[in-house]
Amino acid sequence: MSEPSNEIPKQYNPTAAQEKWAAFWDKNNFFHSQPNPNKKPFCVVIPPPNVTGALHMGHALNNTLQDITVRMKRMQGFETLWIPGVDHAGIATQAVVERRLLEEEKLTRHDIGRDALIQRIWNWKEKYQTRIISQLKEMGCSCDWNRTRFTLDEMCVKAVRHFFFKLFEQKLIYRSKRLVNWDTFLQTAVSDDEVFHETIEGHFWYVKYPVIQPKPDEPEFVIVATTRPETMLGDTAVAVHPDPESALNKVINNLKKRIENAPEKEKPDLQKELDDIENRKSSGKLDNLKKLALMAKNGCRIKLPLTDRIIPLIADNWAKPEKGTGCVKITPAHDPNDYEVGKRQELPIINILNKNGTLNENAGKYAGLTIKKSREQVVADLEERGLLISVEERIIELAHSDRSKTPIEPFLNDQWFIKMDTLAQNAIDTVNNSEVRIFPERYKKGYIDWLSEKRDWPIGRQLWWGHRIPIWYCYGATEKEIEKAFAGRNDILWQWDSENNVWWICSQTEDLPEDAVSGYTIVQEEDVLDTWFSSALWPHSTLGWPEQTPELNYYYPTGVLITNRDILTLWVARMVLAGKFNTGKKPFHDVFIHPKILDKYGEGMSKSKGNGIDPISVIAKFGADALRFALAYMTTENQDIRLTLDFECPYCGTIVEQTKKNRTQPKIICPKCGVAFRTQWAETESDKMLTEGAMLGERFEVARNFCNKLWNAARFVLLSLQEPQTQHNETRQPQNHTDIHFLEDRWILSRLATVTKNVTESLETYRYADAMRLLYDFAWDEFCSFYVEMVKSRLADETRKTQAQTVLIYVLNTLLRLLHPVIPFVTEEIWQRLRLSGNLTGVGLTDNDFTESIVIALWPVADESVINTEMESQFKIFQELLRAIRDVRASRNVPPKTEITFSVRCDTPTATLLKPMEPYFLSMTKSRATGWGESVTVPVLSSTVPLAGMDVYVDLSDLIDVAAETAKLEKEITKLDGFIKSKESKLNSDFVNKAPATVVEKERQSLTELQEQRQSAIEALTKLKTV
RNA sequence: GGGCGAUUAGCUCAGUUGGUUAGAGCGUUUGGUUUACACCCAAAAGGUCGGCGGUUCGAACCCGUCAUCGCCCACCA
């Protein structure tokens, strides 16, 4: 079975391995899971990526971390299920498809209608779901692909309907008005995330509202200031603070306090603010407000200019005496705060806007004008009537729609809400009592704070793509008629909406026909549910809830949810509350919040910036394993991941730096060879024809190199196994670790056990970077640089060969298993080659040590009995000595092939320890030991290196350079003097009295050593002078 | 305005409960075709741990403060 050595390439080829092993895993169904009473379950649900587009590096990170945990759990013997899936992402996906429709066909959604648009979005979804799943597969994610879910598929629809019905049944769903961000161009509501604020130069108009029949001592006008005069057409009151004086004093006091504590730099600004406010008191403005407050109390009425409406002057805390004129116009239909005031004060709500952004009939003669036109007209009319006092220039932050780049209008709409009170409290308790643990813990605060606001959840969206709200409206029917229509149905509920005189009919299972209530036509609610409504159910809906499926009973609650911090509240908090509400159980035990991927400028990656990177382009260049390792290596607790990536010209290899300018371009012309190559943004056919330029990144190179290092270590082991077998069968028996005599064997096994233990602990507490560092350092510095190097001399010696091979392959086998969760492909490739190498029994291993696939191999458990920290520190002495000799060789330019000798003055135990290591000094640094112990012969022409507890004399004979040697020793003495001095003063201080005895003792010992080293150096120097 | 985080070598980052001389990778310099690996090996240089103050025998680490940067939430008549 074994391959000839020339068939093991010197470089690991990721592409071939990825293809081969992905297919192999798939064929063997390793990732498929079903309830198994003999095993403990472990389940992870993927944070479903949006079907808006392809995955970027943020997803790559998220899924890498999940796969690491999932693969480890699977190896630990859990019945492990990772459920993949995608999210319909209502707003975002509909927006993408609508934008395309407009760009490519110049059509809006109203042109093609609801059904046709939905069909187009389904087509889009199919395309991107396929793309996303294939990206996940390319990354090596070990999901159970048979269980792939979509938030709009039948299973999820059922769960959503059931959840809604339950909420409705418990009267937790209600209808109310809510202001939405209205995009008048696209004629849709957009979410807060899709709004950006832009500072524009605007105006601040001061307008007089005449008071009706003012008493002699009362002002004739109420003056309000506004940046949006046209909204006055929707005013239903003007407000003034009920007690402006105390409110103002309160503000003044707070401000004074702030000035006291404020940094010097901010004080002048604050002082100015304070002066302005205090000025209000003296300038009579306050007196005016006090009068107005009294008038408001007495039911004062004012005339709304430009209309024939009479509106009240009201007293409300919302009016801030320190701002504007102290009086504020109240427009409940077009301002969230005013809406609250309106509700509180029972004011009428007058909507003056059409959905297309023009004014409606409520605006009287301004009806039909656009907002911009109406504003000009209103200002002109006010001026004409002498009601405009003044205009100020003012910088204002204006909300714009991300999608249409037009200003957002706050627009009042009927909305469905969920009452959050108890639901939120349950979710708070679940985290507060650590039933659900959040890692890192600092994110707990954000979660609790957000939920503590207990703001009711608006669940309706004015969209077509999503779960349509399962409510039907029936006007005019009597309760008897409704009852008759749905008699005996426990899947239908109805409720009377007295405000709108309509029946709400909620159906759990089916869509109701128009004629469901005989004699009436019922109409379904047009809106769809917020995307998070279905996402909130993800951990249990994907397992079959509301059915009590075997999967739900077995896998739920799931193990850990791994996600990014942006959606801790929107998604994680909602999952906890929905999980608790629906199943009575938490959805997961742990939540791990991972870092954010930033670009080289420290900016987050996003579609609009165009700085997102397709993980596939990294895989193409460096391999999936390198991608995964690099990301995991950077997943530390409180640092975001900064990725610097540059383009590589595919023709001449020139590195083209990625800039803010070129990162969104579909093609780039190489500055050196002048040929164009395409980027991930290539869209047109001609651009796609070009060769793609790879993405280069230092972190990925490091990770790729690591994979290759591992590959070559394995190559070395495989080659050594292929050497002709000797006949000494009796020496080829399996060895018990405790029988192992060689220091390096015991050392590497001790280190391996320590690493196994620490890696397991790190991964189980989501400290991915720690685990990666441990593995990287162990594999490279300890296993490759020391153990493999040392074993070389033993492999050449028949009498010492077998045990070396046994340990070598044992360590490699364990290391592969520890690394498999993070670099699955290269470890499988090596595993299979070892498994099939055919010589395992010869070195004391059996096929049981190499399972059919590393995917199903057992996770290593540390044999702590072989951990020997004393011996590990002894080994450090060997390493130190080796380094000292190498340093002498390097700094004296001793030719590599020239053998030199050295002797070491040290105590007897050290000598006993080091003497058996002689062959390694020869093989690893071509140096032969001539003596060990208290009294050794010191070569005349030697380089002396004083180390802690020993002196090394490297015989240089004719290679010696006295001047250089002297300089080196002098430098060493100066350095030692510094250390000694600081130690001495430390030991002469209070330190000896106050510090723990062990620490003091350690310091004393260290001082002695330093003094000895210094003495040795002086002696060596003296001797040099005699030469 | 509220909250969170960061500031350590030229660059990107580690640094466990405060305890010898603060670490790694990349880059730089020097030397290498050593029977796995040049995606490599050996070695070296390189740091007042953002500033100031405090607690302590002892501070990169704890406390206060200032500075700079980033993120989240809220608000802006």
mmCIF file of C-alpha atoms in Angstrom, chain A residues 143 248 869:
data_model
loop_
_atom_site.group_PDB
_atom_site.id
_atom_site.type_symbol
_atom_site.label_atom_id
_atom_site.label_comp_id
_atom_site.label_asym_id
_atom_site.label_seq_id
_atom_site.Cartn_x
_atom_site.Cartn_y
_atom_site.Cartn_z
ATOM 1 C CA CYS A 143 -22.865 20.486 8.618
ATOM 2 C CA LEU A 248 -34.567 75.522 33.580
ATOM 3 C CA THR A 869 7.341 19.687 34.734
#
